[in-house]
Short mmCIF file of C-alpha atoms in Angstrom, two decimals:
data_model
loop_
_atom_site.label_atom_id
_atom_site.label_comp_id
_atom_site.label_asym_id
_atom_site.label_seq_id
_atom_site.Cartn_x
_atom_site.Cartn_y
_atom_site.Cartn_z
CA MET A 13 -33.14 7.82 -241.48
CA LYS A 14 -35.97 6.06 -239.65
CA ILE A 15 -34.78 4.05 -236.67
CA ILE A 16 -36.83 1.91 -234.27
CA ILE A 17 -35.30 0.99 -230.90
CA ALA A 18 -36.86 -1.85 -228.91
CA GLY A 19 -36.06 -1.47 -225.23
CA ALA A 20 -35.94 1.77 -223.23
CA GLY A 21 -33.40 0.56 -220.66
CA GLU A 22 -29.96 2.09 -220.18
CA VAL A 23 -28.58 1.08 -223.58
CA GLY A 24 -31.81 1.84 -225.46
CA PHE A 25 -32.29 5.26 -223.87
CA HIS A 26 -28.65 6.22 -224.42
CA LEU A 27 -28.87 5.20 -228.07
CA ALA A 28 -32.10 7.12 -228.54
CA LYS A 29 -30.49 10.18 -226.93
CA LEU A 30 -27.41 10.09 -229.16
CA LEU A 31 -29.37 9.35 -232.32
CA SER A 32 -31.88 12.11 -231.62
CA TYR A 33 -28.98 14.57 -231.54
CA GLU A 34 -28.22 13.40 -235.07
CA SER A 35 -31.70 14.54 -236.21
CA GLN A 36 -32.75 10.97 -236.95
CA GLU A 37 -36.40 9.91 -236.81
CA ILE A 38 -36.50 7.74 -233.68
CA THR A 39 -39.27 5.50 -232.32
CA LEU A 40 -38.71 3.89 -228.92
CA LEU A 41 -40.65 0.77 -227.85
CA ASP A 42 -40.95 -0.66 -224.35
CA THR A 43 -43.43 -2.46 -222.09
CA LYS A 44 -42.76 -0.13 -219.14
CA LYS A 45 -44.66 3.13 -219.10
CA ALA A 46 -42.27 4.78 -216.64
CA SER A 47 -39.27 4.28 -218.94
CA LEU A 48 -41.15 5.75 -221.88
CA VAL A 49 -42.41 8.74 -219.87
CA TYR A 50 -38.84 9.55 -218.86
CA ALA A 51 -37.70 9.25 -222.48
CA ILE A 52 -40.44 11.46 -223.91
CA ASP A 53 -39.81 14.09 -221.20
CA HIS A 54 -36.12 14.29 -222.12
CA LEU A 55 -35.98 13.49 -225.84
CA ASP A 56 -37.74 14.64 -229.00
CA ILE A 57 -38.75 11.15 -230.13
CA ARG A 58 -41.87 9.02 -230.64
CA VAL A 59 -42.63 6.33 -228.05
CA ILE A 60 -44.93 3.32 -228.12
CA LYS A 61 -45.87 1.17 -225.13
CA GLY A 62 -46.20 -2.50 -225.94
CA ASP A 63 -44.55 -5.89 -226.43
CA THR A 64 -41.66 -5.54 -228.87
CA THR A 65 -42.38 -9.03 -230.23
CA SER A 66 -45.98 -8.09 -231.04
CA ILE A 67 -46.64 -7.83 -234.77
CA ALA A 68 -49.35 -5.23 -234.10
CA VAL A 69 -46.93 -3.08 -232.08
CA LEU A 70 -44.25 -3.33 -234.77
CA LYS A 71 -46.76 -2.34 -237.45
CA ASP A 72 -47.88 0.58 -235.29
CA ALA A 73 -44.23 1.68 -235.26
CA ARG A 74 -44.29 1.53 -239.09
CA ILE A 75 -41.72 -1.20 -239.23
CA GLU A 76 -42.26 -1.68 -242.97
CA SER A 77 -40.62 1.68 -243.73
CA SER A 78 -37.83 1.55 -241.14
CA ASP A 79 -34.18 1.76 -242.14
CA LEU A 80 -32.82 0.25 -238.93
CA PHE A 81 -34.37 -1.84 -236.14
CA ILE A 82 -32.32 -2.17 -232.95
CA ALA A 83 -33.44 -4.60 -230.22
CA VAL A 84 -31.66 -3.87 -226.93
CA THR A 85 -34.07 -5.11 -224.24
CA SER A 86 -32.65 -7.00 -221.27
CA SER A 87 -33.97 -10.27 -222.74
CA GLU A 88 -31.77 -11.95 -225.34
CA THR A 89 -34.64 -14.11 -226.56
CA THR A 90 -36.90 -11.09 -226.98
CA ASN A 91 -34.24 -9.26 -228.99
CA ILE A 92 -33.66 -12.16 -231.37
CA THR A 93 -37.38 -12.77 -231.86
CA ALA A 94 -38.11 -9.06 -232.40
CA CYS A 95 -35.37 -8.77 -235.04
CA VAL A 96 -36.62 -11.85 -236.93
CA LEU A 97 -40.15 -10.42 -236.98
CA ALA A 98 -38.95 -6.92 -237.89
CA LYS A 99 -37.00 -8.23 -240.87
CA GLN A 100 -39.95 -10.23 -242.15
CA LEU A 101 -42.18 -7.17 -241.79
CA GLY A 102 -39.90 -4.98 -243.89
CA ALA A 103 -37.09 -3.52 -241.77
CA ARG A 104 -34.05 -2.89 -243.96
CA ARG A 105 -31.46 -3.77 -241.29
CA THR A 106 -31.69 -5.32 -237.83
CA ILE A 107 -29.35 -5.43 -234.83
CA ALA A 108 -29.88 -7.62 -231.75
CA ARG A 109 -28.27 -7.20 -228.36
CA ILE A 110 -27.26 -10.57 -226.91
CA SER A 111 -25.52 -11.73 -223.75
CA ASN A 112 -24.45 -15.21 -224.87
CA THR A 113 -21.08 -14.52 -226.50
CA GLU A 114 -21.17 -17.96 -228.15
CA PHE A 115 -23.62 -16.46 -230.63
CA ILE A 116 -21.00 -13.94 -231.72
CA ASP A 117 -18.17 -16.48 -231.81
CA GLN A 118 -20.25 -18.85 -233.96
CA LYS A 119 -22.34 -16.35 -235.93
CA ASP A 120 -20.92 -17.36 -239.32
CA GLU A 121 -21.53 -21.05 -238.65
CA VAL A 122 -25.08 -20.51 -237.41
CA GLY A 123 -25.91 -17.94 -240.10
CA PHE A 124 -28.03 -15.46 -238.16
CA SER A 125 -28.51 -13.36 -241.27
CA LYS A 126 -30.60 -16.16 -242.76
CA PHE A 127 -33.04 -15.68 -239.88
CA GLY A 128 -33.20 -11.92 -240.45
CA ILE A 129 -30.59 -10.69 -237.96
CA ASP A 130 -27.93 -8.60 -239.67
CA GLU A 131 -25.75 -7.86 -236.67
CA LEU A 132 -25.25 -9.11 -233.11
CA ILE A 133 -23.82 -6.92 -230.37
CA SER A 134 -22.88 -7.80 -226.82
CA PRO A 135 -22.04 -4.79 -224.60
CA GLU A 136 -20.42 -7.21 -222.14
CA SER A 137 -18.23 -8.73 -224.84
CA LEU A 138 -17.32 -5.27 -226.16
CA ALA A 139 -16.32 -4.17 -222.65
CA ALA A 140 -14.20 -7.29 -222.08
CA GLY A 141 -12.48 -6.75 -225.43
CA GLU A 142 -11.80 -3.11 -224.55
CA ILE A 143 -10.24 -4.14 -221.23
CA GLU A 144 -7.96 -6.72 -222.84
CA LEU A 145 -6.83 -4.20 -225.47
CA LEU A 146 -6.02 -1.65 -222.76
CA LEU A 147 -3.94 -4.18 -220.84
CA ASN A 148 -2.05 -5.22 -223.96
CA GLN A 149 -1.38 -1.56 -224.77
CA TYR A 150 -0.11 -0.75 -221.29
CA GLY A 151 0.77 2.88 -220.73
CA PHE A 152 -2.01 4.20 -222.95
CA ASP A 153 -5.34 5.42 -221.59
CA ASP A 154 -7.66 4.37 -224.43
CA GLY A 155 -7.39 2.08 -227.41
CA TYR A 156 -9.27 0.91 -230.49
CA GLU A 157 -8.15 -1.51 -233.18
CA PHE A 158 -8.98 -1.39 -236.88
CA GLU A 159 -8.78 -4.59 -238.95
CA GLU A 160 -7.31 -6.71 -236.14
CA GLY A 161 -4.57 -4.24 -235.35
CA ALA A 162 -3.51 -3.14 -238.84
CA LEU A 163 -4.08 0.34 -237.40
CA THR A 164 -4.58 1.17 -233.73
CA MET A 165 -5.91 4.29 -232.03
CA LEU A 166 -4.12 5.12 -228.78
CA SER A 167 -4.52 7.91 -226.24
CA LEU A 168 -1.62 9.39 -224.27
CA ARG A 169 -1.31 12.21 -221.73
CA LEU A 170 1.98 14.00 -222.48
CA SER A 171 4.41 14.35 -219.60
CA LYS A 172 7.20 16.94 -219.58
CA THR A 173 9.68 14.18 -220.47
CA ALA A 174 7.95 13.38 -223.78
CA LEU A 175 10.47 14.10 -226.53
CA PHE A 176 8.07 16.05 -228.73
CA VAL A 177 6.68 18.42 -226.06
CA ASP A 178 7.06 22.07 -227.17
CA LYS A 179 7.58 20.98 -230.78
CA THR A 180 5.04 21.53 -233.55
CA VAL A 181 3.65 18.56 -235.43
CA GLN A 182 5.80 19.48 -238.42
CA GLU A 183 8.95 19.85 -236.30
CA ALA A 184 8.33 16.49 -234.65
CA ALA A 185 7.85 14.86 -238.05
CA GLU A 186 11.18 16.29 -239.25
CA VAL A 187 13.03 15.07 -236.15
CA PHE A 188 11.41 11.61 -236.23
CA PRO A 189 10.68 11.04 -239.95
CA GLN A 190 10.55 7.24 -239.96
CA LEU A 191 7.95 6.80 -237.24
CA HIS A 192 4.73 4.85 -237.72
CA PHE A 193 2.19 7.05 -235.97
CA VAL A 194 0.35 10.34 -236.45
CA PRO A 195 -1.57 12.62 -234.02
CA ILE A 196 -5.23 13.02 -234.96
CA ALA A 197 -6.76 14.89 -232.00
CA ILE A 198 -5.53 16.96 -229.06
CA GLN A 199 -7.27 18.11 -225.90
CA ARG A 200 -5.41 20.80 -223.96
CA PHE A 201 -4.94 20.14 -220.25
CA GLY A 202 -7.76 21.61 -218.18
CA THR A 203 -10.06 22.23 -221.16
CA GLN A 204 -12.84 20.36 -222.94
CA TYR A 205 -11.90 21.63 -226.41
CA THR A 206 -10.83 19.15 -229.08
CA ILE A 207 -8.23 20.27 -231.64
CA ILE A 208 -7.62 18.55 -234.96
CA PRO A 209 -3.85 19.06 -235.28
CA ARG A 210 -2.16 20.69 -238.27
CA GLY A 211 1.52 21.13 -239.07
CA ASP A 212 1.84 24.27 -236.93
CA THR A 213 -0.01 22.80 -233.91
CA GLN A 214 2.30 22.63 -230.91
CA PHE A 215 2.43 19.74 -228.44
CA LYS A 216 2.27 20.93 -224.84
CA GLU A 217 2.86 19.28 -221.49
CA GLY A 218 -0.39 17.83 -220.14
CA ASP A 219 -2.03 17.48 -223.57
CA LYS A 220 -4.21 14.45 -224.11
CA VAL A 221 -3.22 13.33 -227.61
CA ILE A 222 -4.95 10.71 -229.73
CA PHE A 223 -2.65 8.89 -232.15
CA VAL A 224 -3.19 6.40 -234.94
CA THR A 225 -0.35 3.88 -235.28
CA SER A 226 0.54 1.16 -237.74
CA LYS A 227 2.36 -2.04 -236.73
CA GLY A 228 5.28 -1.17 -234.44
CA GLY A 229 4.07 2.38 -233.93
CA ALA A 230 2.86 1.78 -230.39
CA GLU A 231 6.34 0.75 -229.24
CA GLU A 232 7.90 3.78 -230.95
CA LEU A 233 5.34 6.11 -229.46
CA PHE A 234 5.83 4.75 -225.98
CA GLY A 235 9.57 5.14 -226.34
CA LEU A 236 9.14 8.84 -227.14
CA SER A 237 6.56 9.41 -224.40
CA GLY A 238 9.15 9.54 -221.64
CA LYS A 239 7.31 6.92 -219.61
CA MET A 240 8.73 3.67 -218.30
CA ARG A 241 7.08 0.58 -219.72
CA LEU A 242 5.92 -2.10 -217.29
CA ASP A 243 4.25 -5.11 -218.83
CA VAL A 244 0.99 -6.24 -217.26
CA LYS A 245 0.96 -9.84 -216.07
CA ASN A 246 -0.80 -9.97 -212.69
CA VAL A 247 -4.41 -8.76 -212.79
CA MET A 248 -7.07 -8.51 -210.09
CA ILE A 249 -10.73 -8.27 -211.14
CA LEU A 250 -13.42 -7.05 -208.77
CA GLY A 251 -16.87 -8.42 -209.60
CA GLY A 252 -18.13 -11.68 -211.07
CA SER A 253 -20.54 -9.97 -213.46
CA LYS A 254 -20.86 -11.05 -217.08
CA ILE A 255 -18.10 -8.59 -217.92
CA GLY A 256 -15.93 -9.86 -215.06
CA HIS A 257 -16.44 -13.46 -216.12
CA LYS A 258 -15.73 -12.78 -219.81
CA THR A 259 -12.70 -10.64 -218.99
CA ALA A 260 -11.25 -13.26 -216.63
CA LYS A 261 -11.81 -16.01 -219.20
CA ASP A 262 -10.18 -14.03 -222.01
CA LEU A 263 -7.23 -12.94 -219.86
CA CYS A 264 -6.60 -16.49 -218.66
CA ALA A 265 -6.57 -17.64 -222.27
CA ALA A 266 -4.02 -14.89 -222.99
CA LYS A 267 -1.81 -16.24 -220.16
CA PHE A 268 -2.39 -13.45 -217.63
CA ASN A 269 -2.31 -14.34 -213.93
CA VAL A 270 -5.86 -13.55 -212.79
CA LYS A 271 -7.44 -13.11 -209.36
CA LEU A 272 -11.19 -12.50 -209.27
CA VAL A 273 -12.94 -11.21 -206.14
CA GLU A 274 -16.70 -11.81 -205.82
CA SER A 275 -18.91 -11.04 -202.82
CA ASP A 276 -21.70 -13.52 -203.61
CA LYS A 277 -20.71 -16.96 -202.37
CA ASP A 278 -22.74 -18.95 -204.91
CA VAL A 279 -21.48 -16.86 -207.82
CA ALA A 280 -17.91 -17.22 -206.54
CA PHE A 281 -18.19 -21.02 -206.51
CA GLU A 282 -19.65 -21.02 -210.01
CA MET A 283 -16.79 -18.83 -211.20
CA ALA A 284 -14.23 -21.12 -209.60
CA ASP A 285 -15.69 -24.12 -211.43
CA ASP A 286 -15.81 -22.32 -214.76
CA LEU A 287 -12.43 -20.58 -214.50
CA PRO A 288 -9.90 -23.25 -213.43
CA ASN A 289 -6.93 -21.07 -214.40
CA ALA A 290 -8.02 -18.11 -212.28
CA LEU A 291 -7.89 -17.75 -208.50
CA VAL A 292 -11.44 -16.89 -207.40
CA ILE A 293 -11.81 -15.30 -203.97
CA HIS A 294 -15.09 -15.00 -202.07
CA GLY A 295 -15.09 -11.68 -200.24
CA ASP A 296 -15.96 -8.00 -200.27
CA GLY A 297 -13.58 -6.23 -202.63
CA ARG A 298 -14.24 -2.95 -200.83
CA ASN A 299 -12.48 -4.39 -197.77
CA VAL A 300 -8.96 -2.95 -197.79
CA ASP A 301 -7.68 -5.66 -195.44
CA LEU A 302 -8.90 -8.35 -197.86
CA LEU A 303 -7.19 -6.65 -200.79
CA GLU A 304 -3.95 -6.39 -198.83
CA GLU A 305 -4.18 -10.08 -197.83
CA GLU A 306 -4.47 -10.91 -201.54
CA ASN A 307 -1.32 -8.88 -202.26
CA ILE A 308 -2.96 -6.09 -204.21
CA SER A 309 0.35 -4.20 -204.17
CA ASN A 310 1.83 -6.94 -206.37
CA MET A 311 -0.84 -6.48 -209.04
CA ASP A 312 0.02 -4.78 -212.32
CA ALA A 313 -3.61 -3.93 -213.03
CA PHE A 314 -6.89 -3.68 -211.11
CA ILE A 315 -10.22 -3.92 -212.95
CA ALA A 316 -13.47 -3.08 -211.13
CA VAL A 317 -16.59 -4.27 -212.95
CA THR A 318 -19.26 -4.70 -210.27
CA GLY A 319 -22.77 -3.42 -210.92
CA ASN A 320 -22.12 -0.31 -208.81
CA SER A 321 -20.18 2.56 -210.41
CA GLU A 322 -19.24 4.18 -207.09
CA THR A 323 -17.87 0.88 -205.75
CA ASN A 324 -15.79 0.49 -208.90
CA ILE A 325 -14.38 4.00 -208.66
CA MET A 326 -13.58 3.82 -204.94
CA SER A 327 -11.96 0.39 -205.19
CA CYS A 328 -9.79 1.62 -208.08
CA LEU A 329 -8.68 4.56 -205.95
CA VAL A 330 -7.75 2.15 -203.16
CA ALA A 331 -5.80 0.04 -205.67
CA LYS A 332 -3.99 3.15 -206.91
CA SER A 333 -3.05 4.08 -203.34
CA LYS A 334 -1.52 0.61 -202.92
CA GLY A 335 0.77 1.08 -205.91
CA VAL A 336 -1.20 -0.60 -208.71
CA LYS A 337 -0.04 0.96 -211.98
CA LYS A 338 -3.15 0.45 -214.15
CA THR A 339 -6.75 0.83 -212.98
CA ILE A 340 -9.92 0.39 -215.04
CA ALA A 341 -13.43 1.05 -213.72
CA LEU A 342 -16.81 0.23 -215.26
CA VAL A 343 -19.23 3.13 -214.85
CA GLU A 344 -22.81 3.78 -215.90
CA ASN A 345 -22.88 7.54 -215.44
CA MET A 346 -21.32 9.29 -218.43
CA ASP A 347 -20.62 12.38 -216.29
CA TYR A 348 -17.88 10.47 -214.48
CA TYR A 349 -15.75 10.69 -217.61
CA GLN A 350 -15.20 14.37 -216.88
CA ILE A 351 -13.48 13.65 -213.56
CA SER A 352 -11.70 10.33 -214.19
CA GLU A 353 -8.21 11.72 -214.69
CA SER A 354 -8.47 14.38 -212.01
CA ILE A 355 -9.23 11.76 -209.37
CA GLY A 356 -6.49 9.38 -210.53
CA ILE A 357 -8.26 6.54 -212.37
CA ASP A 358 -6.53 5.58 -215.62
CA THR A 359 -9.51 4.47 -217.69
CA LEU A 360 -13.28 4.39 -217.42
CA ILE A 361 -15.37 2.14 -219.65
CA ASN A 362 -19.09 2.34 -220.28
CA LYS A 363 -21.22 -0.39 -221.87
CA LYS A 364 -23.71 2.08 -223.29
CA LEU A 365 -21.01 4.07 -225.05
CA LEU A 366 -19.37 0.94 -226.45
CA ALA A 367 -22.70 -0.37 -227.76
CA ALA A 368 -23.55 3.04 -229.24
CA ASN A 369 -20.16 3.23 -231.01
CA ASN A 370 -20.73 -0.21 -232.47
CA ILE A 371 -24.19 0.70 -233.76
CA PHE A 372 -23.44 4.26 -234.91
CA ARG A 373 -21.62 3.20 -238.04
CA TYR A 374 -24.90 1.99 -239.52
CA ILE A 375 -26.31 5.51 -239.61
CA ARG A 376 -23.28 7.12 -241.22
CA LYS A 377 -23.35 7.75 -244.97
CA GLY A 378 -20.75 6.10 -247.17
CA GLU A 379 -19.64 2.56 -246.29
CA VAL A 380 -18.51 2.88 -242.68
CA VAL A 381 -17.12 -0.40 -241.37
CA ALA A 382 -15.93 0.81 -237.95
CA MET A 383 -16.58 3.81 -235.78
CA THR A 384 -15.82 5.03 -232.28
CA LYS A 385 -16.42 8.25 -230.36
CA LEU A 386 -13.32 9.46 -228.56
CA ASN A 387 -13.79 9.26 -224.80
CA ASN A 388 -14.44 12.65 -223.23
CA MET A 389 -13.62 14.37 -226.53
CA ASN A 390 -15.94 15.93 -229.08
CA ALA A 391 -14.73 13.90 -232.07
CA GLU A 392 -15.43 10.69 -233.97
CA LEU A 393 -13.10 8.16 -235.54
CA LEU A 394 -14.54 6.54 -238.68
CA GLU A 395 -13.27 3.84 -241.03
CA PHE A 396 -14.59 4.24 -244.59
CA VAL A 397 -14.27 1.83 -247.52
CA VAL A 398 -13.27 3.73 -250.67
CA LYS A 399 -15.51 3.01 -253.66
CA THR A 400 -14.61 3.39 -257.34
CA ARG A 401 -17.10 6.26 -257.56
CA SER A 402 -15.93 8.00 -254.36
CA LYS A 403 -14.69 11.57 -254.81
CA ILE A 404 -11.52 10.64 -252.93
CA THR A 405 -10.55 7.80 -255.32
CA ASP A 406 -7.27 8.10 -257.28
CA LYS A 407 -6.43 11.43 -255.68
CA PHE A 408 -3.37 12.46 -253.69
CA ILE A 409 -4.15 13.36 -250.08
CA LYS A 410 -2.53 16.79 -250.54
CA ASP A 411 -4.99 17.54 -253.36
CA LEU A 412 -8.16 16.64 -251.44
CA ASP A 413 -10.64 19.31 -250.41
CA PHE A 414 -10.61 17.97 -246.87
CA PRO A 415 -12.29 19.96 -244.02
CA ARG A 416 -9.91 21.70 -241.62
CA SER A 417 -11.71 20.07 -238.70
CA ALA A 418 -10.98 16.55 -239.98
CA ILE A 419 -7.84 14.54 -240.66
CA ILE A 420 -6.91 11.24 -242.31
CA GLY A 421 -5.15 9.17 -239.66
CA GLY A 422 -4.33 6.05 -241.64
CA VAL A 423 -5.09 3.79 -244.58
CA ILE A 424 -5.44 0.02 -244.68
CA ARG A 425 -4.52 -1.49 -248.05
CA ASN A 426 -4.52 -5.26 -248.60
CA GLY A 427 -4.62 -5.78 -244.84
CA LYS A 428 -1.57 -3.59 -244.14
CA GLY A 429 -1.80 -0.38 -242.12
CA ILE A 430 -0.17 2.72 -243.62
CA ILE A 431 0.39 6.18 -242.11
CA PRO A 432 -0.05 8.26 -245.29
CA LEU A 433 1.61 11.56 -246.18
CA GLY A 434 0.46 14.19 -248.66
CA ASP A 435 1.86 12.36 -251.70
CA PHE A 436 -0.12 9.18 -250.95
CA LYS A 437 -2.74 8.33 -253.60
CA VAL A 438 -6.00 6.80 -252.32
CA GLN A 439 -7.31 3.83 -254.30
CA ALA A 440 -10.63 2.02 -254.56
CA GLY A 441 -10.79 -0.73 -251.95
CA ASP A 442 -8.67 1.17 -249.43
CA ARG A 443 -10.00 1.53 -245.90
CA VAL A 444 -9.43 5.09 -244.71
CA VAL A 445 -9.51 6.05 -241.01
CA VAL A 446 -10.70 9.61 -240.47
CA CYS A 447 -10.95 11.67 -237.28
CA CYS A 448 -13.39 14.57 -237.44
CA LEU A 449 -15.32 17.01 -235.31
CA PRO A 450 -19.13 16.78 -235.53
CA LYS A 451 -19.40 19.89 -237.73
CA SER A 452 -17.35 18.28 -240.51
CA ILE A 453 -18.94 14.80 -240.59
CA THR A 454 -21.35 15.63 -243.42
CA ASP A 455 -18.54 17.05 -245.60
CA VAL A 456 -16.34 14.03 -244.92
CA GLU A 457 -19.15 11.59 -245.74
CA LYS A 458 -19.63 13.26 -249.14
CA LEU A 459 -16.06 12.36 -250.11
CA PHE A 460 -16.79 8.65 -249.66
CA PHE A 461 -20.27 8.39 -251.31
#
């Protein structure tokens, strides 16, 4: 697959890095020589220096034969213009990074596809959506929704009070036969290995387990986890960035009580005008005295989304020390994921990873309508649409030649989420959620061609 990426910033470089691992043919465009030199020194890709809205530069990148053009520069206008030109010059599919979330909210009304833009992505909007999902699924470390919640992926660290600890998957299923969730991936405590569970796989204390749940499954799962549920209502947000603003706006609309702390006086006043239902505080969120004055100990959740990863991590640790139950930090360095749990932060989010997950489904074979990489785990979660000609069509799950390092987590049929067992027959039109290790992706894709 030939992919052209316009913009060698953080998102562009991260995408190029991930896609190059997939053995895709990547061309990276940017106006800054330094960014391209760094990319070519670290990645096996082609680079071109020049204006991404230049027709000559696009032709030099062989835009006419490209399968996918992704514009992720820091300029929204540049991205939109580049995608329009790329489409007219022959690119099969185009994706534009934007910051104005109104474009996404009104994309059907405006009809961006008529201009040549097939997909819009906003890393800031994706991050805000991820935060809201995590707050609504309190008690779980990660979350991802398929088809507006018909199925939901949830992550849970098993405590010794979890009712299925020391049981195998099969034993747990026999004890709790009517439950609406299934484990799809396990990471043993203190290791980096990802296990795709089978019937004889045993749950152990400290395991990080990824589940897929249908409607009602999250409540059942939480009830069996041995944890006490505390609903999130009072939220403090550190940082008036685009993510902070969008998160505060969305949470206010969802009837959360929101406090937002911003160190820049002008930005704080702008936020106060634009967010009448939030309490906006001008001050340094790293100041412990300020946080205590604003009753941080009464907060159910603390979200740090400043432009500095270290500030976000440290402020979350302060919040944790003051008794805040849920902490979420925005980080840029992917390496921080390895230490998040050991230092006591509940969840880390990364714009680059969210944008990459959103884009990755376009390079998968078969009709992939949603995809996410599991945080800090070597596995992918993919949602395929079953075609009439697919090898999986009209077959019982127990009869499928499915790779051992992959598992079907759920099926969406007519908008309803189903946790299927072996005697479930897959039909054309079903949406099947699959979790698989990288080595089995090609085999899984073949089943859905």
